[in-house]
Every structure is written in C-alpha cells, then in structure tokens.
Amino acid sequence: MMIKLTMPLLVATLLVACTTSEYPISNGYNKVNQLTKVETGDLTQFTLQKSTFAWYPGRGKTYLPETSNKALFTRYTEKAITQIMQDKGYTFTSNIQQADFLIGYGLAVESELSDEQIFNKVGSNLGLSMSHLDPDKFQKGSALIAFYNQHTFQTEWQVLAQGIAKVGLSQQDRKEKIEAVMFSMLNHVPTRIAE
C-alpha cells in the first residue's frame, strides 16, 4: 500500500525539474536577469526517436500589450528556437507529416496574463516575485516552449520560464534577450550526434 502511494510522487518528482539560472549578461543589468524555469516530460530517449521538427499548428501565442510589436516578438522567437534546435542537430520541416515532433511556444507579460491564468493553461506555475522592482520599469515576463507528438498533438515535454522584462528596451536588446531566454529554456534538449 505504501509503495502504491509513493510511486506516483516519485514519478512526478523525476518528471518535473525547477531551476534558476542566469543567462548571458545583457546591457549591464544582469542583477535582474534571473530566469526561473520548470520542465515537465522526459527527454532521455529523445535523440534516439526524434530528428525532425515542425511548428505546431497555430504555433505561438502572445499575451503582450497592444503597444508591443507582436509580429516582431514572434519572428525573433521562432528564429531563435529554429536556430537553437538546428544547432543541436535537429532538422526543420514545414510539413507536419514529415516531422517527428512539433514545437509550440507562448510569450506573455504579467499585465496581460496572470500566474493563475498561466497555471490554468499549462498546469505549471513559478510565481516569480516582482515586489522588489519598480513596476514602471520592469514586468514579469513568461515564456513557454512545448514539444508535441506529431500524431496526437499531446504535449511530450515543456518548459515554462519566468524572468524580469525591462520596459522600453530597443529592438536589438529585445532580440538578444529573447535569444538568451530561448537558449536557456532549450538547454536540456539533448544534442543529436551526426549519423
């Protein structure tokens, strides 16, 4: 009886990892560049079974203020994810039927999507505290990357990250920050060895 009660807890512990890391220094404000992440799913056999990816239909969701250039954020995010995955040895295909897995993502700031809403959508929550920062200069930013089964569209692996988004960054600074965040989020995806 005790083993039956303990096994689900042990499995859940093995499948969920929460980490805090700092990504590369960007424009001298590294003190607020902390990124908290939670991963769910198992990537141990991933490279043996997966080599090609495509975008999940309706691939990205953005919960950003109307004043944001959502198309620009989408372009930066998709380019960063594609490049990181290709650098890890995976091949992009635009044909879902030829893909071994699908990738979807989401971007949000706290003013547009609360922690509770994130939990309701993805089943994870990090609850990064912003109480020590000026809300006129910083917002809590959240990002999700998920790998889906190409046949069932069920989530196989996902990583949710929260960090501090500085208000008023230049386009180049935003691009660099998105690249750094995506790199950190995909850090645990195994690299494929050339065949």
Short mmCIF file of C-alpha atoms in Angstrom, two decimals:
data_model
loop_
_atom_site.label_atom_id
_atom_site.label_comp_id
_atom_site.label_asym_id
_atom_site.label_seq_id
_atom_site.Cartn_x
_atom_site.Cartn_y
_atom_site.Cartn_z
CA MET A 1 0.00 0.00 0.00
CA MET A 2 2.75 2.45 0.93
CA ILE A 3 4.63 1.63 -2.31
CA LYS A 4 1.50 2.38 -4.37
CA LEU A 5 1.20 5.78 -2.70
CA THR A 6 4.89 6.60 -3.01
CA MET A 7 5.39 5.64 -6.68
CA PRO A 8 3.27 8.46 -8.22
CA LEU A 9 5.10 11.00 -6.07
CA LEU A 10 8.47 9.57 -7.14
CA VAL A 11 7.49 9.62 -10.82
CA ALA A 12 6.22 13.20 -10.54
CA THR A 13 9.48 14.22 -8.88
CA LEU A 14 11.50 12.68 -11.71
CA LEU A 15 9.41 14.35 -14.42
CA VAL A 16 9.41 17.89 -13.00
CA ALA A 17 12.55 19.93 -12.55
CA CYS A 18 12.71 23.51 -11.37
CA THR A 19 15.85 25.51 -11.91
CA THR A 20 17.06 29.05 -11.59
CA SER A 21 19.81 30.26 -13.86
CA GLU A 22 21.31 33.42 -15.18
CA TYR A 23 21.73 33.85 -18.88
CA PRO A 24 24.40 35.93 -20.58
CA ILE A 25 24.94 39.49 -19.36
CA SER A 26 23.00 41.93 -21.48
CA ASN A 27 23.38 45.71 -21.28
CA GLY A 28 24.69 45.75 -17.72
CA TYR A 29 21.50 44.89 -15.86
CA ASN A 30 22.34 41.29 -15.02
CA LYS A 31 21.05 41.73 -11.47
CA VAL A 32 17.53 41.40 -12.86
CA ASN A 33 18.33 38.75 -15.49
CA GLN A 34 17.39 35.84 -13.27
CA LEU A 35 15.32 33.22 -15.07
CA THR A 36 13.30 30.62 -13.20
CA LYS A 37 12.22 27.51 -15.12
CA VAL A 38 10.15 24.39 -14.64
CA GLU A 39 10.36 21.46 -17.07
CA THR A 40 7.94 18.58 -17.39
CA GLY A 41 8.40 15.50 -19.52
CA ASP A 42 11.19 13.07 -20.29
CA LEU A 43 13.93 13.70 -22.87
CA THR A 44 16.14 10.68 -22.04
CA GLN A 45 15.32 8.76 -25.26
CA PHE A 46 14.59 11.85 -27.32
CA THR A 47 17.60 11.79 -29.67
CA LEU A 48 17.04 8.12 -30.49
CA GLN A 49 13.47 8.74 -31.63
CA LYS A 50 13.37 12.32 -32.93
CA SER A 51 15.31 14.16 -35.61
CA THR A 52 12.90 16.47 -37.49
CA PHE A 53 10.54 19.12 -36.16
CA ALA A 54 7.79 21.37 -37.49
CA TRP A 55 5.76 24.14 -35.95
CA TYR A 56 2.65 23.19 -34.01
CA PRO A 57 -0.46 24.46 -35.87
CA GLY A 58 -1.14 27.96 -34.55
CA ARG A 59 2.36 27.59 -33.11
CA GLY A 60 2.66 30.67 -30.97
CA LYS A 61 0.51 32.56 -28.53
CA THR A 62 1.46 36.03 -27.42
CA TYR A 63 -0.08 37.82 -24.48
CA LEU A 64 1.58 41.18 -24.87
CA PRO A 65 0.28 44.74 -24.64
CA GLU A 66 -1.29 46.22 -27.77
CA THR A 67 1.62 48.66 -27.89
CA SER A 68 4.04 45.75 -28.43
CA ASN A 69 5.08 44.66 -31.88
CA LYS A 70 3.77 41.09 -31.57
CA ALA A 71 4.94 40.18 -35.09
CA LEU A 72 8.48 41.21 -34.19
CA PHE A 73 8.45 39.15 -30.97
CA THR A 74 7.07 36.18 -32.94
CA ARG A 75 9.77 36.47 -35.59
CA TYR A 76 12.58 36.76 -33.00
CA THR A 77 11.22 33.80 -31.02
CA GLU A 78 10.73 31.48 -33.99
CA LYS A 79 14.12 32.34 -35.44
CA ALA A 80 15.84 31.72 -32.10
CA ILE A 81 14.08 28.38 -31.48
CA THR A 82 14.75 27.19 -35.04
CA GLN A 83 18.44 28.12 -34.86
CA ILE A 84 18.96 26.53 -31.44
CA MET A 85 17.28 23.29 -32.49
CA GLN A 86 19.26 23.16 -35.75
CA ASP A 87 22.48 23.80 -33.81
CA LYS A 88 21.53 20.79 -31.67
CA GLY A 89 21.30 18.64 -34.82
CA TYR A 90 17.54 18.65 -35.48
CA THR A 91 16.12 19.37 -38.93
CA PHE A 92 13.24 21.77 -39.54
CA THR A 93 10.48 20.80 -41.95
CA SER A 94 7.44 22.87 -42.85
CA ASN A 95 5.47 19.64 -43.44
CA ILE A 96 3.87 18.37 -40.21
CA GLN A 97 3.52 14.88 -41.74
CA GLN A 98 7.31 14.60 -42.10
CA ALA A 99 8.10 15.83 -38.59
CA ASP A 100 8.99 13.59 -35.65
CA PHE A 101 7.70 16.22 -33.22
CA LEU A 102 6.05 19.64 -33.21
CA ILE A 103 7.11 22.78 -31.35
CA GLY A 104 4.80 25.42 -29.95
CA TYR A 105 5.52 28.42 -27.75
CA GLY A 106 3.92 31.22 -25.81
CA LEU A 107 5.07 34.64 -24.62
CA ALA A 108 3.37 36.81 -22.00
CA VAL A 109 3.83 39.67 -19.60
CA GLU A 110 2.08 39.75 -16.26
CA SER A 111 -0.18 42.67 -17.17
CA GLU A 112 -1.71 40.54 -19.96
CA LEU A 113 -1.63 37.04 -18.40
CA SER A 114 -1.50 36.36 -14.66
CA ASP A 115 0.25 33.45 -12.94
CA GLU A 116 -3.16 31.90 -12.25
CA GLN A 117 -4.09 32.07 -15.94
CA ILE A 118 -0.75 30.52 -16.88
CA PHE A 119 -1.35 27.68 -14.42
CA ASN A 120 -4.82 27.10 -15.88
CA LYS A 121 -3.38 26.93 -19.41
CA VAL A 122 -0.22 24.85 -18.87
CA GLY A 123 -0.51 23.28 -15.42
CA SER A 124 2.69 24.88 -14.12
CA ASN A 125 3.39 27.99 -12.12
CA LEU A 126 6.59 29.62 -10.96
CA GLY A 127 5.33 32.64 -9.02
CA LEU A 128 8.40 34.83 -9.54
CA SER A 129 8.19 37.78 -7.16
CA MET A 130 8.49 41.31 -8.52
CA SER A 131 7.93 43.13 -5.23
CA HIS A 132 11.50 44.47 -5.12
CA LEU A 133 11.34 46.21 -8.53
CA ASP A 134 9.69 49.35 -9.90
CA PRO A 135 6.63 48.19 -11.95
CA ASP A 136 7.04 51.19 -14.28
CA LYS A 137 10.46 49.88 -15.32
CA PHE A 138 10.03 46.10 -15.10
CA GLN A 139 7.33 43.48 -15.72
CA LYS A 140 7.26 39.77 -15.10
CA GLY A 141 7.74 38.00 -18.41
CA SER A 142 6.76 34.38 -19.03
CA ALA A 143 7.67 32.07 -21.88
CA LEU A 144 6.64 28.51 -22.70
CA ILE A 145 8.14 26.08 -25.19
CA ALA A 146 6.39 22.75 -25.70
CA PHE A 147 7.17 19.68 -27.79
CA TYR A 148 4.11 17.82 -29.06
CA ASN A 149 3.50 14.39 -30.52
CA GLN A 150 3.00 14.90 -34.24
CA HIS A 151 0.09 12.43 -34.42
CA THR A 152 -1.88 13.06 -31.22
CA PHE A 153 -0.86 16.70 -30.61
CA GLN A 154 -0.34 15.78 -26.95
CA THR A 155 2.43 17.52 -25.02
CA GLU A 156 5.53 15.33 -24.61
CA TRP A 157 7.80 17.90 -22.97
CA GLN A 158 7.54 21.52 -21.96
CA VAL A 159 9.49 24.21 -20.21
CA LEU A 160 7.94 27.27 -18.59
CA ALA A 161 10.22 30.17 -17.70
CA GLN A 162 9.69 33.44 -15.89
CA GLY A 163 12.04 36.35 -15.71
CA ILE A 164 12.07 40.09 -15.40
CA ALA A 165 11.30 42.04 -18.55
CA LYS A 166 12.68 45.54 -18.68
CA VAL A 167 10.26 48.08 -20.14
CA GLY A 168 11.46 50.20 -23.07
CA LEU A 169 14.27 48.07 -24.50
CA SER A 170 15.49 48.73 -28.02
CA GLN A 171 14.61 46.21 -30.73
CA GLN A 172 18.17 44.86 -30.74
CA ASP A 173 18.14 44.44 -26.96
CA ARG A 174 14.78 42.64 -27.14
CA LYS A 175 16.11 40.32 -29.83
CA GLU A 176 19.20 39.49 -27.76
CA LYS A 177 17.12 38.91 -24.62
CA ILE A 178 14.70 36.59 -26.46
CA GLU A 179 17.62 34.63 -27.90
CA ALA A 180 19.20 34.26 -24.44
CA VAL A 181 15.92 33.16 -22.85
CA MET A 182 15.17 30.61 -25.62
CA PHE A 183 18.73 29.26 -25.35
CA SER A 184 18.36 28.82 -21.59
CA MET A 185 14.94 27.18 -21.96
CA LEU A 186 16.17 24.67 -24.57
CA ASN A 187 19.41 23.96 -22.72
CA HIS A 188 18.34 20.49 -21.56
CA VAL A 189 17.23 19.30 -25.01
CA PRO A 190 19.87 16.73 -25.96
CA THR A 191 22.15 17.35 -28.93
CA ARG A 192 21.90 14.81 -31.73
CA ILE A 193 25.11 13.13 -32.77
CA ALA A 194 25.72 13.28 -36.52
CA GLU A 195 24.93 9.96 -38.16
#
